[in-house]
Structure formats: C-alpha cells, structure tokens
Amino acid sequence: MASGQSNHIHKPPAEVFPTFPPPESNSDDESRVWYQIKKEARHDADSEPALASYLYATILSHSSLPRSLSSHLSNKLGSSTLSSNVLYDLFVASFTMHPTLRSAVVADLLAIKERDPAAITILHCLLNYKGFLAIQAYRISHVLWSENRKPLALALQSRISDVFAVDIHPAARIGKGILLDHATGVVIGETAVIGNRVSILHHVTLGGTGKDEGDRHPKIYDGVLIGAGATVLGNIIIGEGAKIGAGSLVLKDVPAKTTAVGNPARLVRRDNEGEPVKNESDVFPGETMDHTSFIEQWSNYVI
C-alpha cells in the first residue's frame, strides 16, 4: 500500500462487479463457436477412430452447445446422490432459462483458447479442461443458490469439488472470460467476487481470515492475473489489471495495474514519493498471462 494510505478495507462500488449473470449472450458467437467445435469433433473422429463413439455421444449427437455441455457435465458429475439424468435436465433447464449462462460459456472457451498455448482446439477446451467444466457447473450452482435452492446448490458444489478438485462456493460471484489454468486446488469462498477477463492458476485460494461472518472474502477486479499457489485472504480489493505473483500471501489491498509478490506480499515498485508505480499497458495481465516481467524490478536473482 502507498505510504500514508489507510489500512481500512474499502468496499468496492457495487457496479464494478457483475452480480450474475454476466451480460446477455451473443447468439452469433455461440453459433460460430458451436460450428467450430463440431468441425473439430468430426476431424478428430475421422483421424482417431478410438474416440469416434465418444465424440458422437458428447458432441455430434447434440443440437446445440448448451445440450452438449449439459450432457458432458452430467456424465462427469453424476453419482448415486445426483444421477446424470437429473443433472442433465437441471443443466439444460438452466441454460434455457438463463441465456447469460451461454454467454459465459462462450467467453470462457474463447479465453482459454486465446490465453493457453496448450489449448490446441476449442473442442479440447470443452471436453478436457476441468477448470472450464468446474466453472460452468459452478454457474449452475450459483443459479440454484440465487433461487434459494441451497441444499441442491451445496450438493452440486460438493460433487464439483470431488470430481474436479475445484471448490467454489455457490454464493460467490464470478464474471465471464475466466481461465482457471490447470485448476487443481482452487478454492473460492462464499463472499468472493471475481470480475471479467481474470486468469487464475492452480492452488490459488481466495479465502477468509478466520471465523468472521459476513463479507469476508477478496474482491478481484477485471483483468487480474493470480499466479500458482497464491493465497489472497480477507475482504480486500485486488485492483483492475493487477498481478499477484506465484506463491504470494496477500492480506492487503493491491492497487490497480500493480504487481504484488512475496510472503507477505509487497508491491514491486514505488516512485520517490512512495506511491506504487503502475503498469501503463492497456492490455490486462489476465489476458497476456505475463508472469515474469516484474522479476528484474523486484529481485537481483540471476542464474
């Protein structure tokens, strides 16, 4: 924090964050992405016969992206507690009643494809990225929570955690264009809020600091990048376009377009007056996935 700045944690303006759902879906984007996914599925089915039946069942037999995703998720998450048939009906109904869920699906798929060089196709993102699948299932649980169907929302949360090793409370609020890269061990608490175009790596915790009730979890503004193993605790603000280095422990607000690193975390650069030096780029680190450009400003570590 800048010198002289109060340690008081300020609540962010309500309008900064999506209250869920995110902005309305664009049917043209959805149609374009679904056409591309089917094209990739046909190619993979022809080139790899061992996957042909699987690709037909998950992709090619379905009339739309929401139905395909509903089928895939319900098969992944089905259990003796929640059967795959029940989950499929629940997912399809949610996507039908809430077009904004479909908007988020498309934005998340495109975010993965644009930011992760390992994402060879959109089809691969849809079928195999557990961070993507966990986020879409969370979105359904959030709808249930918002409709006061809390027992079912919590049961779905538990199943998502069991299957994908991602634990997101149904009450958390998350925007779109989200990348959970690798995703294993991500924990997002009940009153956490995440904006749009945010990238979070594995083993990241957005948690509380104790047994306090009420608004007690971090607020992550648009375009933030949070590195692997970072822990962000308390009702604090991570400002727009900020970057949290891998393995950091963050307990205070991080100003917009700055970088916080270390345990406990500190800002990488300050000017002569002690004010944080901001990254003036118009491109958010949550989109560039730039994890290391701050190193020379922060450390003399050399190999």
mmCIF file of C-alpha atoms in Angstrom:
data_model
loop_
_atom_site.group_PDB
_atom_site.id
_atom_site.type_symbol
_atom_site.label_atom_id
_atom_site.label_comp_id
_atom_site.label_asym_id
_atom_site.label_seq_id
_atom_site.Cartn_x
_atom_site.Cartn_y
_atom_site.Cartn_z
ATOM 1 C CA MET A 1 0.000 0.000 0.000
ATOM 2 C CA ALA A 2 1.173 3.559 -0.625
ATOM 3 C CA SER A 3 2.677 5.409 2.329
ATOM 4 C CA GLY A 4 0.074 7.294 4.293
ATOM 5 C CA GLN A 5 -2.735 5.196 2.843
ATOM 6 C CA SER A 6 -5.219 3.845 5.353
ATOM 7 C CA ASN A 7 -5.267 0.136 6.001
ATOM 8 C CA HIS A 8 -9.060 0.319 6.205
ATOM 9 C CA ILE A 9 -10.578 -2.092 3.710
ATOM 10 C CA HIS A 10 -12.956 -0.220 1.458
ATOM 11 C CA LYS A 11 -15.945 -1.909 -0.124
ATOM 12 C CA PRO A 12 -15.818 -1.718 -3.934
ATOM 13 C CA PRO A 13 -18.626 0.088 -5.739
ATOM 14 C CA ALA A 14 -21.411 -2.382 -6.426
ATOM 15 C CA GLU A 15 -21.466 -1.572 -10.136
ATOM 16 C CA VAL A 16 -17.855 -2.646 -10.627
ATOM 17 C CA PHE A 17 -18.700 -6.326 -10.418
ATOM 18 C CA PRO A 18 -21.224 -8.470 -12.249
ATOM 19 C CA THR A 19 -23.943 -9.585 -9.856
ATOM 20 C CA PHE A 20 -24.536 -12.592 -12.100
ATOM 21 C CA PRO A 21 -25.477 -13.365 -14.702
ATOM 22 C CA PRO A 22 -22.911 -11.554 -16.861
ATOM 23 C CA PRO A 23 -24.012 -9.592 -19.976
ATOM 24 C CA GLU A 24 -26.525 -11.121 -22.363
ATOM 25 C CA SER A 25 -25.419 -13.825 -24.748
ATOM 26 C CA ASN A 26 -24.438 -13.160 -28.335
ATOM 27 C CA SER A 27 -26.129 -15.847 -30.405
ATOM 28 C CA ASP A 28 -23.757 -15.239 -33.329
ATOM 29 C CA ASP A 29 -20.728 -16.003 -31.158
ATOM 30 C CA GLU A 30 -22.432 -19.090 -29.764
ATOM 31 C CA SER A 31 -23.324 -20.371 -33.242
ATOM 32 C CA ARG A 32 -19.824 -19.709 -34.528
ATOM 33 C CA VAL A 33 -18.160 -21.492 -31.629
ATOM 34 C CA TRP A 34 -20.552 -24.440 -31.819
ATOM 35 C CA TYR A 35 -19.905 -24.788 -35.586
ATOM 36 C CA GLN A 36 -16.157 -24.828 -34.924
ATOM 37 C CA ILE A 37 -16.494 -27.420 -32.150
ATOM 38 C CA LYS A 38 -18.498 -29.756 -34.388
ATOM 39 C CA LYS A 39 -15.983 -29.303 -37.201
ATOM 40 C CA GLU A 40 -13.139 -30.221 -34.858
ATOM 41 C CA ALA A 41 -15.098 -33.193 -33.493
ATOM 42 C CA ARG A 42 -15.673 -34.599 -36.994
ATOM 43 C CA HIS A 43 -11.982 -34.196 -37.793
ATOM 44 C CA ASP A 44 -10.910 -35.963 -34.593
ATOM 45 C CA ALA A 45 -13.451 -38.742 -35.049
ATOM 46 C CA ASP A 46 -12.124 -39.403 -38.562
ATOM 47 C CA SER A 47 -8.463 -39.237 -37.560
ATOM 48 C CA GLU A 48 -8.794 -41.185 -34.281
ATOM 49 C CA PRO A 49 -11.436 -43.946 -34.561
ATOM 50 C CA ALA A 50 -10.957 -44.895 -30.897
ATOM 51 C CA LEU A 51 -12.633 -41.589 -29.999
ATOM 52 C CA ALA A 52 -15.389 -41.684 -32.613
ATOM 53 C CA SER A 53 -18.137 -43.069 -30.364
ATOM 54 C CA TYR A 54 -17.201 -40.738 -27.533
ATOM 55 C CA LEU A 55 -17.210 -37.687 -29.798
ATOM 56 C CA TYR A 56 -20.549 -38.673 -31.274
ATOM 57 C CA ALA A 57 -22.091 -39.089 -27.817
ATOM 58 C CA THR A 58 -20.682 -35.863 -26.383
ATOM 59 C CA ILE A 59 -20.729 -33.534 -29.396
ATOM 60 C CA LEU A 60 -22.069 -34.719 -32.727
ATOM 61 C CA SER A 61 -25.361 -36.167 -31.488
ATOM 62 C CA HIS A 62 -26.406 -32.856 -29.905
ATOM 63 C CA SER A 63 -28.234 -29.940 -31.489
ATOM 64 C CA SER A 64 -26.550 -27.134 -29.554
ATOM 65 C CA LEU A 65 -23.605 -26.188 -27.363
ATOM 66 C CA PRO A 66 -25.726 -25.991 -24.166
ATOM 67 C CA ARG A 67 -27.105 -29.509 -24.706
ATOM 68 C CA SER A 68 -23.673 -30.913 -25.488
ATOM 69 C CA LEU A 69 -22.147 -29.280 -22.403
ATOM 70 C CA SER A 70 -25.097 -30.394 -20.246
ATOM 71 C CA SER A 71 -24.594 -33.983 -21.357
ATOM 72 C CA HIS A 72 -20.838 -33.869 -20.783
ATOM 73 C CA LEU A 73 -21.130 -32.259 -17.364
ATOM 74 C CA SER A 74 -23.902 -34.580 -16.195
ATOM 75 C CA ASN A 75 -21.865 -37.647 -17.169
ATOM 76 C CA LYS A 76 -18.845 -36.261 -15.316
ATOM 77 C CA LEU A 77 -20.743 -35.262 -12.179
ATOM 78 C CA GLY A 78 -23.397 -37.960 -11.957
ATOM 79 C CA SER A 79 -23.352 -40.051 -8.788
ATOM 80 C CA SER A 80 -25.598 -42.103 -6.528
ATOM 81 C CA THR A 81 -26.631 -38.814 -4.903
ATOM 82 C CA LEU A 82 -27.270 -36.867 -8.088
ATOM 83 C CA SER A 83 -27.971 -39.053 -11.103
ATOM 84 C CA SER A 84 -26.703 -37.988 -14.511
ATOM 85 C CA ASN A 85 -30.275 -37.834 -15.827
ATOM 86 C CA VAL A 86 -31.348 -35.446 -13.071
ATOM 87 C CA LEU A 87 -28.278 -33.286 -13.634
ATOM 88 C CA TYR A 88 -28.786 -33.223 -17.398
ATOM 89 C CA ASP A 89 -32.353 -31.962 -17.016
ATOM 90 C CA LEU A 90 -31.191 -29.394 -14.450
ATOM 91 C CA PHE A 91 -28.370 -28.108 -16.661
ATOM 92 C CA VAL A 92 -30.479 -27.895 -19.824
ATOM 93 C CA ALA A 93 -33.249 -26.072 -17.964
ATOM 94 C CA SER A 94 -30.752 -23.592 -16.503
ATOM 95 C CA PHE A 95 -29.154 -22.844 -19.871
ATOM 96 C CA THR A 96 -32.607 -22.426 -21.413
ATOM 97 C CA MET A 97 -33.911 -20.081 -18.714
ATOM 98 C CA HIS A 98 -30.700 -18.043 -18.391
ATOM 99 C CA PRO A 99 -29.208 -17.058 -21.781
ATOM 100 C CA THR A 100 -26.409 -15.279 -19.949
ATOM 101 C CA LEU A 101 -25.069 -18.655 -18.852
ATOM 102 C CA ARG A 102 -24.496 -19.445 -22.515
ATOM 103 C CA SER A 103 -22.708 -16.121 -22.994
ATOM 104 C CA ALA A 104 -20.335 -17.046 -20.177
ATOM 105 C CA VAL A 105 -19.666 -20.498 -21.676
ATOM 106 C CA VAL A 106 -18.600 -18.956 -24.975
ATOM 107 C CA ALA A 107 -16.490 -16.246 -23.327
ATOM 108 C CA ASP A 108 -14.728 -18.802 -21.120
ATOM 109 C CA LEU A 109 -13.989 -21.118 -24.060
ATOM 110 C CA LEU A 110 -12.530 -18.282 -26.109
ATOM 111 C CA ALA A 111 -10.496 -17.089 -23.119
ATOM 112 C CA ILE A 112 -8.855 -20.497 -22.769
ATOM 113 C CA LYS A 113 -8.103 -20.770 -26.476
ATOM 114 C CA GLU A 114 -6.608 -17.276 -26.589
ATOM 115 C CA ARG A 115 -4.508 -17.481 -23.413
ATOM 116 C CA ASP A 116 -3.297 -21.081 -23.146
ATOM 117 C CA PRO A 117 -0.846 -22.284 -25.825
ATOM 118 C CA ALA A 118 -1.643 -25.869 -24.797
ATOM 119 C CA ALA A 119 -5.269 -25.421 -25.895
ATOM 120 C CA ILE A 120 -4.962 -26.910 -29.378
ATOM 121 C CA THR A 121 -8.683 -26.707 -30.213
ATOM 122 C CA ILE A 122 -11.888 -25.308 -28.728
ATOM 123 C CA LEU A 123 -13.161 -28.896 -28.646
ATOM 124 C CA HIS A 124 -10.223 -29.835 -26.413
ATOM 125 C CA CYS A 125 -11.101 -26.949 -24.073
ATOM 126 C CA LEU A 126 -14.727 -28.073 -23.864
ATOM 127 C CA LEU A 127 -14.035 -31.743 -23.229
ATOM 128 C CA ASN A 128 -10.813 -31.809 -21.259
ATOM 129 C CA TYR A 129 -10.256 -28.593 -19.307
ATOM 130 C CA LYS A 130 -11.503 -29.297 -15.823
ATOM 131 C CA GLY A 131 -11.177 -25.635 -14.838
ATOM 132 C CA PHE A 132 -13.632 -24.738 -17.588
ATOM 133 C CA LEU A 133 -16.000 -27.548 -16.621
ATOM 134 C CA ALA A 134 -15.833 -26.651 -12.934
ATOM 135 C CA ILE A 135 -16.689 -23.010 -13.654
ATOM 136 C CA GLN A 136 -19.701 -23.934 -15.815
ATOM 137 C CA ALA A 137 -21.033 -26.319 -13.174
ATOM 138 C CA TYR A 138 -20.450 -23.639 -10.522
ATOM 139 C CA ARG A 139 -22.564 -21.231 -12.583
ATOM 140 C CA ILE A 140 -25.490 -23.656 -12.340
ATOM 141 C CA SER A 141 -24.963 -23.975 -8.585
ATOM 142 C CA HIS A 142 -24.979 -20.171 -8.335
ATOM 143 C CA VAL A 143 -28.331 -20.005 -10.101
ATOM 144 C CA LEU A 144 -29.688 -22.580 -7.660
ATOM 145 C CA TRP A 145 -28.312 -20.597 -4.708
ATOM 146 C CA SER A 146 -29.884 -17.407 -6.052
ATOM 147 C CA GLU A 147 -33.223 -19.231 -6.315
ATOM 148 C CA ASN A 148 -32.901 -20.285 -2.657
ATOM 149 C CA ARG A 149 -32.389 -23.940 -3.623
ATOM 150 C CA LYS A 150 -29.400 -24.012 -1.301
ATOM 151 C CA PRO A 151 -29.301 -27.735 -0.383
ATOM 152 C CA LEU A 152 -29.089 -28.688 -4.068
ATOM 153 C CA ALA A 153 -26.552 -25.936 -4.756
ATOM 154 C CA LEU A 154 -24.319 -27.195 -1.937
ATOM 155 C CA ALA A 155 -24.676 -30.810 -3.053
ATOM 156 C CA LEU A 156 -23.555 -29.772 -6.533
ATOM 157 C CA GLN A 157 -20.653 -27.791 -5.069
ATOM 158 C CA SER A 158 -19.500 -30.874 -3.190
ATOM 159 C CA ARG A 159 -19.675 -33.005 -6.317
ATOM 160 C CA ILE A 160 -17.723 -30.423 -8.343
ATOM 161 C CA SER A 161 -15.036 -30.459 -5.657
ATOM 162 C CA ASP A 162 -14.898 -34.277 -5.665
ATOM 163 C CA VAL A 163 -14.607 -34.585 -9.447
ATOM 164 C CA PHE A 164 -12.585 -31.534 -10.492
ATOM 165 C CA ALA A 165 -10.654 -30.663 -7.287
ATOM 166 C CA VAL A 166 -12.038 -27.122 -7.539
ATOM 167 C CA ASP A 167 -14.067 -25.779 -4.601
ATOM 168 C CA ILE A 168 -16.204 -22.724 -5.398
ATOM 169 C CA HIS A 169 -18.961 -21.708 -3.016
ATOM 170 C CA PRO A 170 -22.268 -21.280 -4.894
ATOM 171 C CA ALA A 171 -22.760 -17.792 -3.457
ATOM 172 C CA ALA A 172 -19.519 -16.451 -4.931
ATOM 173 C CA ARG A 173 -19.974 -14.090 -7.866
ATOM 174 C CA ILE A 174 -17.874 -14.652 -10.969
ATOM 175 C CA GLY A 175 -17.863 -12.780 -14.274
ATOM 176 C CA LYS A 176 -17.015 -14.180 -17.691
ATOM 177 C CA GLY A 177 -13.904 -14.687 -19.777
ATOM 178 C CA ILE A 178 -12.435 -16.668 -16.860
ATOM 179 C CA LEU A 179 -9.457 -19.022 -17.134
ATOM 180 C CA LEU A 180 -8.726 -21.486 -14.341
ATOM 181 C CA ASP A 181 -5.442 -22.784 -15.727
ATOM 182 C CA HIS A 182 -4.812 -26.366 -14.555
ATOM 183 C CA ALA A 183 -7.312 -25.554 -11.782
ATOM 184 C CA THR A 184 -6.364 -28.231 -9.240
ATOM 185 C CA GLY A 185 -6.726 -26.942 -5.690
ATOM 186 C CA VAL A 186 -8.504 -23.668 -6.493
ATOM 187 C CA VAL A 187 -10.679 -22.522 -3.564
ATOM 188 C CA ILE A 188 -13.086 -19.561 -3.834
ATOM 189 C CA GLY A 189 -15.038 -18.527 -0.752
ATOM 190 C CA GLU A 190 -18.669 -17.587 -0.240
ATOM 191 C CA THR A 191 -18.441 -13.792 -0.488
ATOM 192 C CA ALA A 192 -15.653 -13.659 -3.060
ATOM 193 C CA VAL A 193 -16.313 -11.629 -6.206
ATOM 194 C CA ILE A 194 -14.376 -12.029 -9.465
ATOM 195 C CA GLY A 195 -14.769 -9.668 -12.404
ATOM 196 C CA ASN A 196 -14.299 -10.362 -16.113
ATOM 197 C CA ARG A 197 -11.205 -11.465 -18.054
ATOM 198 C CA VAL A 198 -9.465 -12.872 -14.979
ATOM 199 C CA SER A 199 -6.908 -15.704 -15.065
ATOM 200 C CA ILE A 200 -6.208 -17.862 -12.006
ATOM 201 C CA LEU A 201 -3.703 -20.691 -11.828
ATOM 202 C CA HIS A 202 -3.756 -23.865 -9.765
ATOM 203 C CA HIS A 203 -3.697 -23.990 -5.951
ATOM 204 C CA VAL A 204 -4.984 -20.429 -5.568
ATOM 205 C CA THR A 205 -7.100 -19.631 -2.505
ATOM 206 C CA LEU A 206 -9.497 -16.687 -2.243
ATOM 207 C CA GLY A 207 -10.335 -17.163 1.403
ATOM 208 C CA GLY A 208 -11.266 -15.582 4.701
ATOM 209 C CA THR A 209 -9.018 -14.822 7.648
ATOM 210 C CA GLY A 210 -10.867 -16.614 10.430
ATOM 211 C CA LYS A 211 -14.336 -17.244 11.790
ATOM 212 C CA ASP A 212 -15.781 -13.834 10.983
ATOM 213 C CA GLU A 213 -19.137 -13.907 9.241
ATOM 214 C CA GLY A 214 -20.468 -11.551 6.596
ATOM 215 C CA ASP A 215 -18.495 -10.117 3.708
ATOM 216 C CA ARG A 216 -15.111 -11.697 4.318
ATOM 217 C CA HIS A 217 -13.546 -12.754 1.013
ATOM 218 C CA PRO A 218 -11.486 -10.989 -1.686
ATOM 219 C CA LYS A 219 -12.845 -8.819 -4.488
ATOM 220 C CA ILE A 220 -10.941 -9.423 -7.728
ATOM 221 C CA TYR A 221 -11.399 -6.685 -10.327
ATOM 222 C CA ASP A 222 -11.321 -7.136 -14.114
ATOM 223 C CA GLY A 223 -8.185 -8.355 -15.871
ATOM 224 C CA VAL A 224 -6.310 -9.644 -12.817
ATOM 225 C CA LEU A 225 -3.727 -12.450 -13.072
ATOM 226 C CA ILE A 226 -3.161 -14.617 -9.982
ATOM 227 C CA GLY A 227 -0.158 -16.928 -10.113
ATOM 228 C CA ALA A 228 0.059 -20.546 -8.985
ATOM 229 C CA GLY A 229 -0.122 -21.176 -5.252
ATOM 230 C CA ALA A 230 -1.091 -17.622 -4.328
ATOM 231 C CA THR A 231 -3.265 -17.066 -1.261
ATOM 232 C CA VAL A 232 -5.467 -13.975 -1.038
ATOM 233 C CA LEU A 233 -7.259 -13.590 2.294
ATOM 234 C CA GLY A 234 -9.910 -11.292 3.663
ATOM 235 C CA ASN A 235 -12.315 -8.687 2.337
ATOM 236 C CA ILE A 236 -9.644 -6.927 0.303
ATOM 237 C CA ILE A 237 -9.519 -5.492 -3.199
ATOM 238 C CA ILE A 238 -7.227 -6.670 -5.973
ATOM 239 C CA GLY A 239 -7.477 -3.734 -8.358
ATOM 240 C CA GLU A 240 -8.162 -3.818 -12.079
ATOM 241 C CA GLY A 241 -5.281 -5.217 -14.112
ATOM 242 C CA ALA A 242 -3.203 -6.137 -11.048
ATOM 243 C CA LYS A 243 -0.861 -9.101 -10.910
ATOM 244 C CA ILE A 244 -0.265 -11.456 -7.975
ATOM 245 C CA GLY A 245 2.971 -13.428 -8.191
ATOM 246 C CA ALA A 246 3.088 -17.184 -7.705
ATOM 247 C CA GLY A 247 3.257 -18.307 -4.085
ATOM 248 C CA SER A 248 2.354 -14.895 -2.677
ATOM 249 C CA LEU A 249 0.364 -14.287 0.504
ATOM 250 C CA VAL A 250 -1.818 -11.192 0.046
ATOM 251 C CA LEU A 251 -3.509 -9.660 3.099
ATOM 252 C CA LYS A 252 -3.971 -6.021 1.978
ATOM 253 C CA ASP A 253 -5.495 -4.181 -0.977
ATOM 254 C CA VAL A 254 -3.465 -4.255 -4.190
ATOM 255 C CA PRO A 255 -3.878 -1.104 -6.314
ATOM 256 C CA ALA A 256 -4.921 -1.338 -9.956
ATOM 257 C CA LYS A 257 -2.207 -2.183 -12.505
ATOM 258 C CA THR A 258 0.424 -3.010 -9.898
ATOM 259 C CA THR A 259 2.242 -6.245 -9.059
ATOM 260 C CA ALA A 260 2.341 -7.830 -5.605
ATOM 261 C CA VAL A 261 4.880 -10.542 -4.837
ATOM 262 C CA GLY A 262 6.133 -12.421 -1.798
ATOM 263 C CA ASN A 263 5.091 -13.791 1.584
ATOM 264 C CA PRO A 264 3.787 -11.492 2.890
ATOM 265 C CA ALA A 265 3.248 -9.790 -0.450
ATOM 266 C CA ARG A 266 4.638 -6.341 -1.224
ATOM 267 C CA LEU A 267 4.356 -4.127 -4.285
ATOM 268 C CA VAL A 268 7.206 -4.490 -6.746
ATOM 269 C CA ARG A 269 7.912 -0.809 -7.444
ATOM 270 C CA ARG A 270 7.302 2.602 -5.857
ATOM 271 C CA ASP A 271 8.237 6.067 -7.015
ATOM 272 C CA ASN A 272 10.276 8.594 -4.990
ATOM 273 C CA GLU A 273 7.143 9.648 -3.106
ATOM 274 C CA GLY A 274 6.389 6.082 -2.121
ATOM 275 C CA GLU A 275 3.434 5.728 -4.485
ATOM 276 C CA PRO A 276 3.091 2.450 -6.398
ATOM 277 C CA VAL A 277 4.300 2.534 -9.996
ATOM 278 C CA LYS A 278 1.585 1.240 -12.285
ATOM 279 C CA ASN A 279 1.762 -0.746 -15.480
ATOM 280 C CA GLU A 280 0.525 1.668 -18.145
ATOM 281 C CA SER A 281 -0.240 -1.001 -20.743
ATOM 282 C CA ASP A 282 -3.825 -1.129 -21.979
ATOM 283 C CA VAL A 283 -3.654 -4.937 -22.054
ATOM 284 C CA PHE A 284 -4.551 -6.721 -18.829
ATOM 285 C CA PRO A 285 -2.166 -9.357 -17.390
ATOM 286 C CA GLY A 286 -5.195 -11.614 -17.021
ATOM 287 C CA GLU A 287 -5.177 -11.754 -20.817
ATOM 288 C CA THR A 288 -1.442 -11.627 -21.576
ATOM 289 C CA MET A 289 -0.600 -14.302 -18.956
ATOM 290 C CA ASP A 290 2.671 -12.445 -18.329
ATOM 291 C CA HIS A 291 4.020 -13.971 -15.114
ATOM 292 C CA THR A 292 7.638 -12.821 -15.043
ATOM 293 C CA SER A 293 8.147 -9.323 -16.480
ATOM 294 C CA PHE A 294 8.384 -7.879 -12.956
ATOM 295 C CA ILE A 295 11.362 -10.006 -11.882
ATOM 296 C CA GLU A 296 14.101 -7.509 -12.799
ATOM 297 C CA GLN A 297 12.245 -4.795 -10.885
ATOM 298 C CA TRP A 298 11.855 -6.951 -7.793
ATOM 299 C CA SER A 299 14.893 -9.168 -7.408
ATOM 300 C CA ASN A 300 18.575 -9.463 -8.354
ATOM 301 C CA TYR A 301 18.135 -13.231 -8.628
ATOM 302 C CA VAL A 302 20.289 -14.370 -11.538
ATOM 303 C CA ILE A 303 21.167 -17.790 -12.935
#
